[in-house]
Amino acid sequence: MNMIQEILKRFSRKVFTGEDFLFLLNVEDEQDFQPVFEYSEKICESVYGRDVFVRGILEFSNICTRNCFYCGLRKGNDRLKRYRMKPDEIFKEVRKVSEKGIRTIVLQSGEDDHFTDEIMASLLERIKKNFNMAITLSIGERSYESYKQLKEAGADRFLLRIETSDEKLFKRLHPDGNFQQRKKCLHFLKELGYELGTGIMVGLPGQSCSSLVKDIFFFKEVGADMIGIGPFLSHQDTPLRNFRPRKFFLTLKVLALIRCLLPDVNIPATTAMGTIDPQGRQKALAAGANVIMPNLSPAVYRPLYQLYDNKICVYETSANCLSCTEEIVRQAGKTVCLGRGDRIKQ
Ligand code: SF4
């Protein structure tokens, strides 16, 4: 039996070690790795069957007070035209998403001070009162009291990526960020009963495979319910503009190993994976992802939410984006599921 088969046998006995993960992350031949992808897809299907949960994303403001080195929305990028949707406009767009039968809305923005707790809470209450939907927020770091107020107003889930669990690397990428504070926020969210989403970028400058192994165990330690994995993609108006690692295969391997370790978490086939490889999202679904998130932001704003260069789907309409998403799911041999898509805890 070769080493990969031996490791998979250990996985089936629920024995997971850093050494085995490290070995697998260093496998260079895609064919050699194929049995691991087949295994991780099987694990995913043992929990979620062939269902792929669809979540509609609404990017409601591209204004941000931070300066993360990798992000096109960073405050220091003065070449980007900024926008901020009004609560009424956001509500109208959420209605459209609901009318499509989608039962999860993801409200995403930069860290925009304008959206105070009062403004957000009143919007959440209005959405909850009018639509039968799960609400996911992706609006960055806030205080415990703020997360509490938003939870009480109706938010069900929160996405806050750690980006890397390596404190030194985190510091190098976030000139105005604090690793311990980010971790604290994740703990607040968990304590408050949110479904907790976090994630990392793969291929960051200075990131090693050992660091990725630590990230995978970090997700377990923090109690993540959703884990978003994307390859690092550069943006021309950021300090990392010339760094172009394009680590698609490595990203896919990380995704598969997360699925092996955490069989019942929700894992999206991210837009970044579809950007780096035209079949990226189909491949992610075949490696253990079970969520897909079509961009349902108004067409006028989409090109302005530039996290990285050449982001796909920015010139589509919402209707196109949804039908394209459904096609991707079908191509992967899976079934579109518009329901809430809560984590099925095992
Ligand atoms: S990653 Fe988030 S917090 Fe950082 S600059 Fe971009 S939008 Fe702002």
Coordinates of C-alpha atoms and ligand atoms in Angstrom, one line a residue:
M1 CA 0.0 0.0 0.0
N2 CA 1.4 3.4 -0.8
M3 CA 1.6 6.3 1.6
I4 CA -1.5 8.0 0.5
Q5 CA -3.6 4.9 0.9
E6 CA -2.1 4.4 4.4
I7 CA -3.0 7.9 5.4
L8 CA -6.6 7.5 4.1
K9 CA -6.9 4.3 6.1
R10 CA -5.9 6.3 9.2
F11 CA -8.4 9.0 8.3
S12 CA -11.1 6.4 8.2
R13 CA -10.2 5.5 11.8
K14 CA -10.4 9.3 12.6
V15 CA -6.7 9.5 13.1
F16 CA -5.5 12.9 11.9
T17 CA -1.9 14.1 12.4
G18 CA 0.0 17.1 11.3
E19 CA 2.6 14.9 9.7
D20 CA 0.0 13.3 7.4
F21 CA -1.5 16.6 6.5
L22 CA 1.9 18.0 5.7
F23 CA 2.8 15.0 3.5
L24 CA -0.5 15.4 1.6
L25 CA -0.1 19.1 1.1
N26 CA 3.3 18.4 -0.5
V27 CA 2.0 15.9 -3.0
E28 CA 2.7 17.5 -6.4
D29 CA 1.0 15.2 -8.8
E30 CA -2.7 15.8 -9.2
Q31 CA -3.3 12.2 -10.3
D32 CA -1.6 10.9 -7.2
F33 CA -3.8 13.1 -5.0
Q34 CA -7.1 12.0 -6.8
P35 CA -7.9 9.3 -4.2
V36 CA -7.9 11.9 -1.5
F37 CA -10.4 14.1 -3.4
E38 CA -12.6 11.1 -3.9
Y39 CA -12.4 10.3 -0.2
S40 CA -13.2 13.9 0.8
E41 CA -16.2 14.1 -1.6
K42 CA -17.5 10.8 -0.1
I43 CA -17.2 12.2 3.4
C44 CA -19.1 15.3 2.3
E45 CA -21.9 13.2 0.7
S46 CA -22.2 11.1 3.9
V47 CA -23.4 14.2 5.6
Y48 CA -25.0 16.4 2.9
G49 CA -25.8 13.9 0.2
R50 CA -25.6 15.6 -3.2
D51 CA -27.2 18.8 -2.0
V52 CA -25.3 22.1 -2.6
F53 CA -26.6 25.0 -0.6
V54 CA -27.1 28.3 -2.5
R55 CA -26.5 31.5 -0.6
G56 CA -27.2 34.9 -2.2
I57 CA -24.5 37.5 -1.6
L58 CA -25.3 41.2 -1.5
E59 CA -22.2 43.5 -1.3
F60 CA -23.8 46.6 0.1
S61 CA -20.8 48.9 0.7
N62 CA -17.2 48.9 -0.6
I63 CA -16.1 51.5 1.9
C64 CA -13.6 50.3 4.4
T65 CA -11.6 51.9 7.2
R66 CA -8.8 49.3 7.0
N67 CA -5.7 48.8 4.9
C68 CA -5.2 45.1 4.6
F69 CA -2.3 44.7 2.1
Y70 CA -4.0 42.2 -0.2
C71 CA -7.4 43.8 -0.6
G72 CA -8.7 46.1 -3.3
L73 CA -11.2 47.7 -1.0
R74 CA -8.4 49.0 1.4
K75 CA -8.8 52.6 2.5
G76 CA -5.6 53.6 0.8
N77 CA -6.8 52.6 -2.6
D78 CA -7.9 56.0 -3.9
R79 CA -8.4 54.7 -7.5
L80 CA -11.6 52.8 -6.5
K81 CA -15.0 54.5 -6.9
R82 CA -16.8 54.0 -3.6
Y83 CA -20.5 53.2 -3.0
R84 CA -22.8 52.6 -0.1
M85 CA -26.3 51.3 -0.5
K86 CA -29.1 52.8 1.6
P87 CA -31.0 50.5 4.0
D88 CA -34.1 50.8 1.9
E89 CA -32.2 49.8 -1.2
I90 CA -30.6 46.8 0.6
F91 CA -34.1 45.8 1.8
K92 CA -35.4 45.9 -1.8
E93 CA -32.6 43.8 -3.0
V94 CA -33.1 41.2 -0.3
R95 CA -36.7 41.0 -1.3
K96 CA -35.6 40.1 -4.8
V97 CA -33.3 37.4 -3.5
S98 CA -36.2 36.0 -1.3
E99 CA -38.5 36.0 -4.4
K100 CA -36.0 33.7 -6.1
G101 CA -36.7 31.2 -3.4
I102 CA -33.3 31.5 -1.8
R103 CA -33.4 31.2 2.0
T104 CA -30.0 32.6 3.0
I105 CA -28.8 36.1 2.3
V106 CA -25.2 37.1 3.0
L107 CA -24.8 40.8 3.7
Q108 CA -21.2 41.7 3.0
S109 CA -19.3 45.0 3.2
G110 CA -16.0 46.6 4.1
E111 CA -15.6 47.8 7.6
D112 CA -17.9 50.8 7.1
D113 CA -18.5 52.9 10.2
H114 CA -21.6 54.4 8.7
F115 CA -23.4 51.1 9.4
T116 CA -23.8 51.6 13.2
D117 CA -25.4 48.9 15.4
E118 CA -28.7 50.9 15.3
I119 CA -28.8 51.0 11.5
M120 CA -27.8 47.4 11.1
A121 CA -30.2 46.1 13.8
S122 CA -33.2 48.0 12.3
L123 CA -32.4 46.5 8.9
L124 CA -32.0 43.0 10.2
E125 CA -35.3 43.3 12.1
R126 CA -37.1 44.4 9.0
I127 CA -35.6 41.6 6.9
K128 CA -36.5 39.0 9.5
K129 CA -40.1 40.3 9.9
N130 CA -40.7 40.2 6.1
F131 CA -38.8 37.3 4.8
N132 CA -38.3 33.7 5.9
M133 CA -34.5 33.8 5.5
A134 CA -31.3 33.0 7.4
I135 CA -29.1 36.1 7.6
T136 CA -25.3 35.9 7.4
L137 CA -23.3 39.0 8.1
S138 CA -19.8 39.6 6.8
I139 CA -19.0 43.1 8.0
G140 CA -15.7 42.7 9.9
E141 CA -14.6 43.2 13.5
R142 CA -16.9 44.7 16.0
S143 CA -17.4 44.7 19.8
Y144 CA -19.0 42.0 21.8
E145 CA -22.0 44.3 22.5
S146 CA -22.4 45.0 18.8
Y147 CA -22.3 41.3 17.8
K148 CA -24.9 40.7 20.6
Q149 CA -27.2 43.4 19.4
L150 CA -27.0 42.2 15.8
K151 CA -27.7 38.6 16.9
E152 CA -30.8 39.7 18.9
A153 CA -32.0 41.7 15.9
G154 CA -32.0 38.6 13.7
A155 CA -28.5 37.7 12.4
D156 CA -28.0 33.9 12.3
R157 CA -24.4 33.6 11.0
F158 CA -21.3 35.6 10.8
L159 CA -18.3 35.3 8.4
L160 CA -15.0 36.6 9.7
R161 CA -11.9 35.2 8.1
I162 CA -8.8 34.7 10.1
E163 CA -6.9 34.7 6.7
T164 CA -4.0 32.9 8.5
S165 CA -3.5 31.5 11.9
D166 CA 0.1 32.4 11.9
E167 CA 0.3 35.5 14.1
K168 CA 3.5 36.9 12.5
L169 CA 2.2 36.5 9.0
F170 CA -1.2 38.1 10.0
K171 CA 0.7 41.1 11.4
R172 CA 2.6 41.5 8.1
L173 CA -0.6 41.6 6.1
H174 CA -2.7 43.7 8.3
P175 CA -1.0 47.0 9.2
D176 CA -3.9 48.1 11.3
G177 CA -5.1 44.7 12.5
N178 CA -4.5 42.7 15.6
F179 CA -4.4 38.9 15.5
Q180 CA -5.5 38.5 19.1
Q181 CA -8.4 40.8 18.6
R182 CA -9.5 38.9 15.5
K183 CA -9.4 35.7 17.5
K184 CA -11.3 37.3 20.3
C185 CA -14.0 38.3 17.8
L186 CA -14.3 34.7 16.6
H187 CA -14.8 33.6 20.2
F188 CA -17.4 36.3 20.9
L189 CA -19.4 35.2 17.8
K190 CA -19.3 31.5 18.9
E191 CA -20.3 32.4 22.5
L192 CA -23.2 34.4 21.2
G193 CA -24.6 31.4 19.3
Y194 CA -23.9 32.5 15.7
E195 CA -23.1 29.9 13.1
L196 CA -19.4 30.8 12.8
G197 CA -17.8 31.2 9.5
T198 CA -14.1 31.8 9.0
G199 CA -11.4 30.9 6.5
I200 CA -8.0 31.6 5.0
M201 CA -6.2 32.5 1.8
V202 CA -3.8 30.0 0.3
G203 CA -0.6 31.2 -1.3
L204 CA 0.1 34.2 0.9
P205 CA 3.6 35.6 0.7
G206 CA 5.7 33.8 3.3
Q207 CA 3.0 31.1 4.0
S208 CA 4.4 27.6 4.4
C209 CA 2.6 24.2 4.2
S210 CA 3.3 23.8 7.9
S211 CA 1.4 27.0 8.5
L212 CA -1.5 25.7 6.4
V213 CA -1.6 22.5 8.6
K214 CA -1.9 24.8 11.6
D215 CA -4.7 26.6 9.9
I216 CA -6.6 23.4 9.4
F217 CA -6.4 22.5 13.1
F218 CA -7.2 26.1 14.0
F219 CA -10.7 25.7 12.4
K220 CA -11.4 22.7 14.6
E221 CA -10.1 24.5 17.7
V222 CA -12.2 27.6 17.1
G223 CA -15.4 25.6 16.4
A224 CA -16.0 26.9 12.9
D225 CA -19.3 25.9 11.3
M226 CA -18.4 27.3 7.8
I227 CA -14.9 27.5 6.3
G228 CA -14.2 29.6 3.2
I229 CA -10.9 28.8 1.4
G230 CA -9.6 30.9 -1.5
P231 CA -6.4 31.2 -3.4
F232 CA -4.5 34.4 -2.9
L233 CA -5.2 36.7 -5.9
S234 CA -3.5 40.0 -6.2
H235 CA -5.1 43.4 -6.9
Q236 CA -3.2 45.9 -9.0
D237 CA -3.8 48.8 -6.6
T238 CA -2.5 47.1 -3.4
P239 CA 1.1 46.7 -2.0
L240 CA 1.0 43.0 -3.1
R241 CA 0.3 43.8 -6.7
N242 CA 3.3 42.0 -8.0
F243 CA 2.9 38.8 -6.0
R244 CA 1.2 36.2 -8.2
P245 CA 1.5 32.7 -6.7
R246 CA -1.8 31.2 -8.2
K247 CA -1.9 28.2 -6.0
F248 CA -5.1 26.5 -7.2
F249 CA -4.1 22.9 -6.6
L250 CA -2.8 23.7 -3.1
T251 CA -6.1 25.5 -2.3
L252 CA -8.0 22.4 -3.4
K253 CA -5.9 20.1 -1.3
V254 CA -6.4 22.3 1.8
L255 CA -10.2 22.2 1.1
A256 CA -10.2 18.4 0.9
L257 CA -8.2 18.0 4.1
I258 CA -10.6 20.3 6.0
R259 CA -13.5 18.1 4.8
C260 CA -11.6 15.0 6.0
L261 CA -11.1 16.5 9.5
L262 CA -14.4 18.2 9.8
P263 CA -17.0 16.2 7.9
D264 CA -20.1 18.3 8.8
V265 CA -18.9 21.9 8.3
N266 CA -20.2 24.0 5.4
I267 CA -17.6 24.7 2.8
P268 CA -18.2 27.0 -0.1
A269 CA -16.8 26.6 -3.6
T270 CA -15.6 30.2 -3.6
T271 CA -15.7 32.8 -6.4
A272 CA -11.9 33.1 -6.1
M273 CA -11.6 29.4 -7.0
G274 CA -13.7 30.1 -10.1
T275 CA -11.6 33.1 -10.9
I276 CA -8.3 31.3 -10.9
D277 CA -9.6 28.3 -12.8
P278 CA -12.6 28.3 -15.1
Q279 CA -13.6 24.9 -13.7
G280 CA -12.5 25.9 -10.2
R281 CA -15.9 25.8 -8.5
Q282 CA -16.9 22.4 -10.1
K283 CA -13.5 21.0 -8.9
A284 CA -14.1 22.4 -5.4
L285 CA -17.5 20.7 -5.3
A286 CA -15.9 17.4 -6.4
A287 CA -13.3 17.8 -3.5
G288 CA -15.8 18.3 -0.7
A289 CA -17.3 21.7 -0.9
N290 CA -21.1 21.9 -0.4
V291 CA -22.1 25.5 -0.7
I292 CA -22.1 28.0 -3.6
M293 CA -22.7 31.8 -3.3
P294 CA -23.9 33.6 -6.4
N295 CA -23.3 37.3 -6.4
L296 CA -26.8 39.0 -6.3
S297 CA -25.6 42.6 -5.9
P298 CA -27.1 45.1 -8.3
A299 CA -25.2 45.2 -11.6
V300 CA -24.1 48.8 -11.1
Y301 CA -22.1 48.1 -8.0
R302 CA -20.6 44.7 -8.8
P303 CA -17.5 46.0 -10.7
L304 CA -16.8 48.2 -7.7
Y305 CA -16.5 45.4 -5.2
Q306 CA -12.9 44.6 -6.3
L307 CA -11.3 42.4 -3.7
Y308 CA -8.8 41.2 -6.4
D309 CA -8.2 41.6 -10.1
N310 CA -10.3 39.8 -12.7
K311 CA -13.0 38.7 -10.3
I312 CA -15.6 36.8 -12.2
C313 CA -19.3 37.4 -12.5
V314 CA -19.0 41.2 -12.1
Y315 CA -20.6 42.0 -15.5
E316 CA -23.5 39.5 -15.1
T317 CA -27.0 40.2 -14.1
S318 CA -28.4 38.5 -10.9
A319 CA -30.6 36.2 -13.0
N320 CA -27.5 35.1 -15.1
C321 CA -25.5 34.6 -12.0
L322 CA -28.1 32.4 -10.4
S323 CA -28.6 30.3 -13.5
C324 CA -24.9 30.0 -14.0
T325 CA -24.5 28.9 -10.4
E326 CA -27.2 26.2 -10.9
E327 CA -25.4 25.0 -14.0
I328 CA -22.1 24.7 -12.1
V329 CA -23.8 22.6 -9.5
R330 CA -25.4 20.3 -12.2
Q331 CA -22.1 20.0 -14.0
A332 CA -20.6 18.7 -10.7
G333 CA -23.4 16.1 -10.6
K334 CA -25.0 17.6 -7.6
T335 CA -28.4 19.0 -6.6
V336 CA -29.3 22.7 -6.1
C337 CA -30.7 23.3 -2.7
L338 CA -32.2 26.8 -2.0
G339 CA -33.1 26.1 1.6
R340 CA -31.4 27.7 4.7
G341 CA -28.6 25.2 4.6
D342 CA -27.7 25.1 8.3
R343 CA -24.8 23.0 9.4
I344 CA -25.9 19.4 10.0
K345 CA -24.1 18.8 13.3
Q346 CA -23.0 15.2 13.6
Ligands
SF4_1 S1 -10.1 42.6 3.7 FE1 -11.9 43.5 4.7 S2 -11.2 44.8 6.3 FE2 -9.4 44.4 5.0 S3 -9.4 46.2 3.6 FE3 -10.6 44.5 2.6 S4 -12.7 44.9 3.1 FE4 -11.4 46.1 4.5

